[in-house]
Coordinates of C-alpha atoms in Angstrom, one line a residue:
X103 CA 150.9 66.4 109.3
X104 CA 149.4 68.7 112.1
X105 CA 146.1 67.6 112.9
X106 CA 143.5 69.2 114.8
X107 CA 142.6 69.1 118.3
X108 CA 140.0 67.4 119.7
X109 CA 137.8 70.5 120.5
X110 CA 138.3 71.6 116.7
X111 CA 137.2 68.3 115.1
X112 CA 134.1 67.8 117.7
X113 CA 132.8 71.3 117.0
X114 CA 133.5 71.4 113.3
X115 CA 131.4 67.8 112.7
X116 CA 128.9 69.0 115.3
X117 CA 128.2 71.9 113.5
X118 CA 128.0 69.9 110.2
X119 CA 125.8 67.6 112.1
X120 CA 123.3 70.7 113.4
X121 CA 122.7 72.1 109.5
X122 CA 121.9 68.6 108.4
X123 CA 125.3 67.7 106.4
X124 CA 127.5 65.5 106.1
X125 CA 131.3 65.7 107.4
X126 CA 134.4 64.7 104.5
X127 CA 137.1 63.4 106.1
X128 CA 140.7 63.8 103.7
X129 CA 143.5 61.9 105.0
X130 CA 147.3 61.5 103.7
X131 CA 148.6 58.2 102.8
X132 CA 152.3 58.1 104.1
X133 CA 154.9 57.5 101.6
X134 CA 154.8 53.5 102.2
X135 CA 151.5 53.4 101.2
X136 CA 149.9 53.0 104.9
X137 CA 148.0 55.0 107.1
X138 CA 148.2 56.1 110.5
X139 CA 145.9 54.5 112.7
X140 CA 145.5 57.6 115.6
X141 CA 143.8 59.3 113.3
X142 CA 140.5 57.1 112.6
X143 CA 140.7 56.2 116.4
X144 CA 140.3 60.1 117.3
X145 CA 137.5 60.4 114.5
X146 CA 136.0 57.0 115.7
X147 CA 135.7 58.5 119.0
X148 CA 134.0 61.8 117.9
X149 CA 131.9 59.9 115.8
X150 CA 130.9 57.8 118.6
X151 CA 129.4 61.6 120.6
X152 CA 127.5 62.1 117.4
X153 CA 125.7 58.6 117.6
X154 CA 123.6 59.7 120.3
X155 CA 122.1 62.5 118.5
X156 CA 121.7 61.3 114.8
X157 CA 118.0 60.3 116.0
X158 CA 116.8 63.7 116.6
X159 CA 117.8 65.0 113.9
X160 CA 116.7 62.9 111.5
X161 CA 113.5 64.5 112.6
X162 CA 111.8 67.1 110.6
X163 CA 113.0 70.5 108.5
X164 CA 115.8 73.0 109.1
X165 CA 113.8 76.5 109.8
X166 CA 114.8 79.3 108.4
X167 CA 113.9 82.6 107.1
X168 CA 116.5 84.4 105.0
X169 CA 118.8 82.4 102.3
X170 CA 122.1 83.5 101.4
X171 CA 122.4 83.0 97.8
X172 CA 125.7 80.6 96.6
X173 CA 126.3 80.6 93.0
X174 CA 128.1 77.9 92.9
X175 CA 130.0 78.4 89.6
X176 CA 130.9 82.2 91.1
X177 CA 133.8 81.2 92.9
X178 CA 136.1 84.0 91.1
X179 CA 136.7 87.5 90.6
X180 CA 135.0 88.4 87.8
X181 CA 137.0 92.1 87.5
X182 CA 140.2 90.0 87.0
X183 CA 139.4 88.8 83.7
X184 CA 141.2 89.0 80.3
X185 CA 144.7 88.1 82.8
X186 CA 147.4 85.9 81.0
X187 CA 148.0 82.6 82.6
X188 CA 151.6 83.0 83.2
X189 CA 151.2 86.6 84.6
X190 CA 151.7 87.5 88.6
X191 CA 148.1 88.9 88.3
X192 CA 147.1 85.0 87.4
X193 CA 147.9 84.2 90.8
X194 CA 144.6 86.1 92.1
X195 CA 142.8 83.5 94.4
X196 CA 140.2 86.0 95.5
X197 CA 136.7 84.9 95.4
X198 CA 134.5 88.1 96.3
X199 CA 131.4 86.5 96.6
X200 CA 132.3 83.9 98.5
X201 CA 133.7 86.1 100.6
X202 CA 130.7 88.6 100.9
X203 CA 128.2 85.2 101.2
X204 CA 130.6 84.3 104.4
X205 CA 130.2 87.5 105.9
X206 CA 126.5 87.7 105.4
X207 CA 126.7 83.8 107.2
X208 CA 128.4 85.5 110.1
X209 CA 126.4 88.6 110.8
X210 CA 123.3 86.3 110.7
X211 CA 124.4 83.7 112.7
X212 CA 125.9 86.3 115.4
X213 CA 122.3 88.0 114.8
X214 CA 120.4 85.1 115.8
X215 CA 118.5 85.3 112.6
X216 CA 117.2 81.7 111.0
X217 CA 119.1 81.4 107.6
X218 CA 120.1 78.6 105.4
X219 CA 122.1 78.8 101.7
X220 CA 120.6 78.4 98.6
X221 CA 122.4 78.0 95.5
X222 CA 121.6 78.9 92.0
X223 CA 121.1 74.6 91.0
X224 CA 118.1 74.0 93.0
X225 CA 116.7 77.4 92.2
X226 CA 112.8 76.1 94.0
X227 CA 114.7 76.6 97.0
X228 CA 114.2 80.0 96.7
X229 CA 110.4 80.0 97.2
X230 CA 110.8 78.4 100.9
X231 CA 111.9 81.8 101.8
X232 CA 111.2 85.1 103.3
X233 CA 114.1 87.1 102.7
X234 CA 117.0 86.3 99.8
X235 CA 120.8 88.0 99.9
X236 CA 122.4 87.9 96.8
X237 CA 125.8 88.9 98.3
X238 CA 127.9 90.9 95.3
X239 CA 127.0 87.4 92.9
X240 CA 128.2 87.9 89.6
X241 CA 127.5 87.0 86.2
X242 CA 123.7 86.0 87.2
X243 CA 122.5 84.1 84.6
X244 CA 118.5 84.8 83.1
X245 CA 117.3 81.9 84.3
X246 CA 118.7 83.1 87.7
X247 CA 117.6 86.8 87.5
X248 CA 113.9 85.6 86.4
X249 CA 113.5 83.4 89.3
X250 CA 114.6 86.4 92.0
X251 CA 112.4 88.3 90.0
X252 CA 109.5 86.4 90.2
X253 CA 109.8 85.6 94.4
X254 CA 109.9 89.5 94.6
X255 CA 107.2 89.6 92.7
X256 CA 105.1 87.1 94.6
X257 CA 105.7 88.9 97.9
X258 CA 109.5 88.0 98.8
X259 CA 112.2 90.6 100.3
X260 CA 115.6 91.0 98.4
X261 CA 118.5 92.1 99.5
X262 CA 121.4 92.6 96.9
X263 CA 125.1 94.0 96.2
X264 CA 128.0 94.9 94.4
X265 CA 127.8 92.8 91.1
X266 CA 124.6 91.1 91.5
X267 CA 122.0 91.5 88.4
X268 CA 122.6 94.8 86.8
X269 CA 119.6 93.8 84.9
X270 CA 117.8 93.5 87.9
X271 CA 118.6 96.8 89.3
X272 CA 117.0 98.2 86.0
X273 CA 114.0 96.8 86.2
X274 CA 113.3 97.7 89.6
X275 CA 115.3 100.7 90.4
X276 CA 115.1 102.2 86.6
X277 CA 118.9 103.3 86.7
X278 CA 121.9 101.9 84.3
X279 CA 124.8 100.2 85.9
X280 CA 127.6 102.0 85.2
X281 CA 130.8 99.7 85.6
X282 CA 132.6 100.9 89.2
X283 CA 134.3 103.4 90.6
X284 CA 138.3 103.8 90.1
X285 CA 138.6 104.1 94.3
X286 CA 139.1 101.2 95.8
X287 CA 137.9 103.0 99.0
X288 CA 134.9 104.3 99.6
X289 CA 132.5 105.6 102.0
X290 CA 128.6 105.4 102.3
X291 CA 127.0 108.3 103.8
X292 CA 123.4 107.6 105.1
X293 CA 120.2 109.9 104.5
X294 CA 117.5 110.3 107.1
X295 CA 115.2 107.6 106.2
X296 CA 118.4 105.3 107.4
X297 CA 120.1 107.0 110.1
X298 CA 118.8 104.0 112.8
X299 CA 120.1 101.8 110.7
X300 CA 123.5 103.0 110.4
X301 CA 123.8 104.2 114.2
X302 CA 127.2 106.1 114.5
X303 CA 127.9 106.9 111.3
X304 CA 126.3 109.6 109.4
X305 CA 126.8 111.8 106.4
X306 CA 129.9 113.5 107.7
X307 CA 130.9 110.7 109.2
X308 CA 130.0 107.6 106.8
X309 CA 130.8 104.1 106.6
X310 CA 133.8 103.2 105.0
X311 CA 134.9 100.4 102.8
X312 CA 137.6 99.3 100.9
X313 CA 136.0 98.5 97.8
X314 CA 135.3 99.4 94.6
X315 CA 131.4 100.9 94.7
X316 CA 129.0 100.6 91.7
X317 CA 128.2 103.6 89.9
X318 CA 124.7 104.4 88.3
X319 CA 122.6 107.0 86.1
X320 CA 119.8 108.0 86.2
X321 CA 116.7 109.2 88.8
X322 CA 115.8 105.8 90.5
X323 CA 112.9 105.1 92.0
X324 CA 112.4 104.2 95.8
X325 CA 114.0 105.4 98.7
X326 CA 117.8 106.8 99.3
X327 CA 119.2 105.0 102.2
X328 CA 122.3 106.3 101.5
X329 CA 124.6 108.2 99.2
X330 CA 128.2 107.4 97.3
X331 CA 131.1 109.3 99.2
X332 CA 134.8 109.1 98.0
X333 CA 137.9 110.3 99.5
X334 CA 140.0 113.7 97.7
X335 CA 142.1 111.7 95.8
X336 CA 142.0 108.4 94.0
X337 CA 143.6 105.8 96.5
X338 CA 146.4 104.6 93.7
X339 CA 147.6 108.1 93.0
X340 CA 151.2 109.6 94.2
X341 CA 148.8 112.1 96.0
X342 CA 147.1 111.6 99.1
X343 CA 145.3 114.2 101.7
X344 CA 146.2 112.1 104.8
X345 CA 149.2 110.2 105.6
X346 CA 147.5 107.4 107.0
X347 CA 144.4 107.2 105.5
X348 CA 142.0 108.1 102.8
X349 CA 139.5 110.6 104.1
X350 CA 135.8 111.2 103.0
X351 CA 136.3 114.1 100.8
X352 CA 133.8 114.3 97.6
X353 CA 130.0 113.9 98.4
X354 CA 129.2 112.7 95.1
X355 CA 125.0 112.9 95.6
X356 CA 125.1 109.4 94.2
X357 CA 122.7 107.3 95.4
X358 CA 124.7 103.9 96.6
X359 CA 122.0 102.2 98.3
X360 CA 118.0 102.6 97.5
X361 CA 115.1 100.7 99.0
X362 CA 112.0 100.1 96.8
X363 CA 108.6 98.3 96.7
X364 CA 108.6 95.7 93.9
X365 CA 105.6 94.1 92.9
X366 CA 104.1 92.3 96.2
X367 CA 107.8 92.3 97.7
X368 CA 110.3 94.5 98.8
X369 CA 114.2 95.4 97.3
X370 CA 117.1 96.7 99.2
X371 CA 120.3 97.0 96.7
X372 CA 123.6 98.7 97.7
X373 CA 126.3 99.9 95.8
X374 CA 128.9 98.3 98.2
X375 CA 128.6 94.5 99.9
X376 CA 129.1 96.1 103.4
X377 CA 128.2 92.3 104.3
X378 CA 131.7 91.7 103.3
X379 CA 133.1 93.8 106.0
X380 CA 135.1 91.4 108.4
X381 CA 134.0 94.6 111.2
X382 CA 131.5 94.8 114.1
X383 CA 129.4 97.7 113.0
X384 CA 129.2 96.6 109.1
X385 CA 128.0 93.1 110.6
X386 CA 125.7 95.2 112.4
X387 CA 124.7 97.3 109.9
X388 CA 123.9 94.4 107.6
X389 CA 121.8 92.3 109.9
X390 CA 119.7 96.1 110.7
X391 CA 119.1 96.1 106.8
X392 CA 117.5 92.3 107.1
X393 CA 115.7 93.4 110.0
X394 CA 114.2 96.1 107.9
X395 CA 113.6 94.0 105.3
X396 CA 112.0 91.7 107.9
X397 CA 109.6 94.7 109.5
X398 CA 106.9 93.9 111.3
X399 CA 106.6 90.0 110.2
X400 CA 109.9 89.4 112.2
X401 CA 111.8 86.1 112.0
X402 CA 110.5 82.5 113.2
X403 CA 112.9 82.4 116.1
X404 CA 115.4 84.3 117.7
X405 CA 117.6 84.5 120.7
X406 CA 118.9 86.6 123.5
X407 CA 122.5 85.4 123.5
X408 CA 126.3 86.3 122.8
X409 CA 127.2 86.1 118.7
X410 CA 129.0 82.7 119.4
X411 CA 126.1 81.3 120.6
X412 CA 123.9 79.7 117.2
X413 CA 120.7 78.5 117.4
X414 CA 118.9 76.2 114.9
X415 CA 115.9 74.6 114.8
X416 CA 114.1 71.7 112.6
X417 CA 110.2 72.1 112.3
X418 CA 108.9 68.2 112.9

């Protein structure tokens, strides 16, 4: 067994501790059935730091004003379907949405802006909040789609990506999903209206990802943020343009990410979870699209600090 240090213990349970949880503890039982002891004396020691501050926070509410949305039966990848069980392809771990949801966690936290997770079981979550992030969920269910709906409706702000209720994107965006592109790289190429947004990159020079983008039809209402971009030749091909990379090549004029007024509340949808991005400027980039989601209403609390810094706070 290699167990963690001190350091990594006390700031994992701390953390715990700060969002209001509660720490698991797994521990191996040796071979003969026993245990070994140094391991409940380190936790009974960390344990004994967190006494002294159980009593404040058993004080008040978390504050918060964006919710990253956890669908907590969306832990797969919902593109690797129809896949035999006894295939190599079976052995696909990846949960996209997960990973997009983690992302969005980071940029937020390393943004200083207040957010908590919500999941799709206590859905009246949802109404605490000023901005949601669906981050690339899939297979929303109705009951899931009406209540997003319905906190736009009554004033809320919406970010959402990738896979997350085509349905939705109807409704408020009046264009069809259609399925996703067969590059697996692709580049998003911002219009004026979000040129502060994206900072460096621009439409000769747009943001790359590699991932599949979502392709749509149709005019759509609301505002082009940005437009779909893809390199001169499909990734998978024998041909390539560059021998190290895949190069923006074909502006395709598609819109890939549109903002639009909805009811009392506000939508952002992009073709492509940038929030997934495990880079500075995407993280960037994604916490600038909250902030404009945000305008002038701003967050409850914020901070002038480095990104490793968090900062929470319970309303009592």
């Amino acid at each position: 067994t290699t167990n963690k240090s001190m350091d990594q213990l006390r700031l994992t349970i701390m953390m715990t501790l700060m969002h209001n949880g509660a720490t698991l503890i797994i521990d191996a039982i040796d071979p003969t059935g026993t245990f070994d002891e140094r391991v409940y004396q380190k936790l009974g020691e960390i344990f004994g730091e967190t006494k002294l501050y159980e009593k404040y926070f058993k004080r008040g509410e978390m504050s918060y004003d964006v919710g990253v949305y956890f669908k907590l039966d969306g832990k797969m990848d919902i593109e690797n379907n129809e896949v035999p069980v006894d295939s190599t392809e079976a052995g696909n771990s990846s949960m996209p949405s997960y990973e997009a949801l983690n992302g969005a966690a980071v940029s937020l936290r390393k943004h200083h802006i207040p957010f908590s997770v919500v999941n799709n079981w206590k859905l009246e979550l949802i109404d605490k909040l000023s901005i949601l992030v669906l981050p690339d969920v899939p297979d929303m269910e109705m009951r899931e789609i009406e209540a997003v709906a319905e906190f736009v409706r009554k004033g809320g702000k919406l970010y959402m990506s990738g896979h997350s209720a085509p349905s939705l994107l109807q409704e408020i965006f009046d264009v069809q999903w259609n399925g996703l592109t067969e590059e697996n790289i692709t580049y998003l190429a911002p219009t004026e209206a979000s040129e502060v947004v994206f900072d460096e990159f621009t439409k000769q020079y747009p943001l790359v990802m590699f991932e599949k983008a979502v392709k749509i039809s149709g005019k759509p209402k609301g505002e082009i943020l940005a437009t779909l971009t893809l390199p001169y030749t499909t990734p998978s091909s024998s041909k390539f343009s560059s021998i190290h990379s895949n190069p923006p090549g074909i502006d395709t004029g598609l819109p890939a990410m549109i903002k639009m007024n909805y009811g009392e509340g506000m939508v952002i949808w992009s073709a492509l979870p940038i929030e997934k991005a495990d880079r500075i400027q995407h993280s960037d980039i994604f916490a600038g699209i909250i902030q404009m989601l945000a305008g002038n209403d701003g967050f409850q609390f914020g901070a002038e600090a480095i990104g490793s810094v968090e900062c929470i706070m319970f309303d009592s």
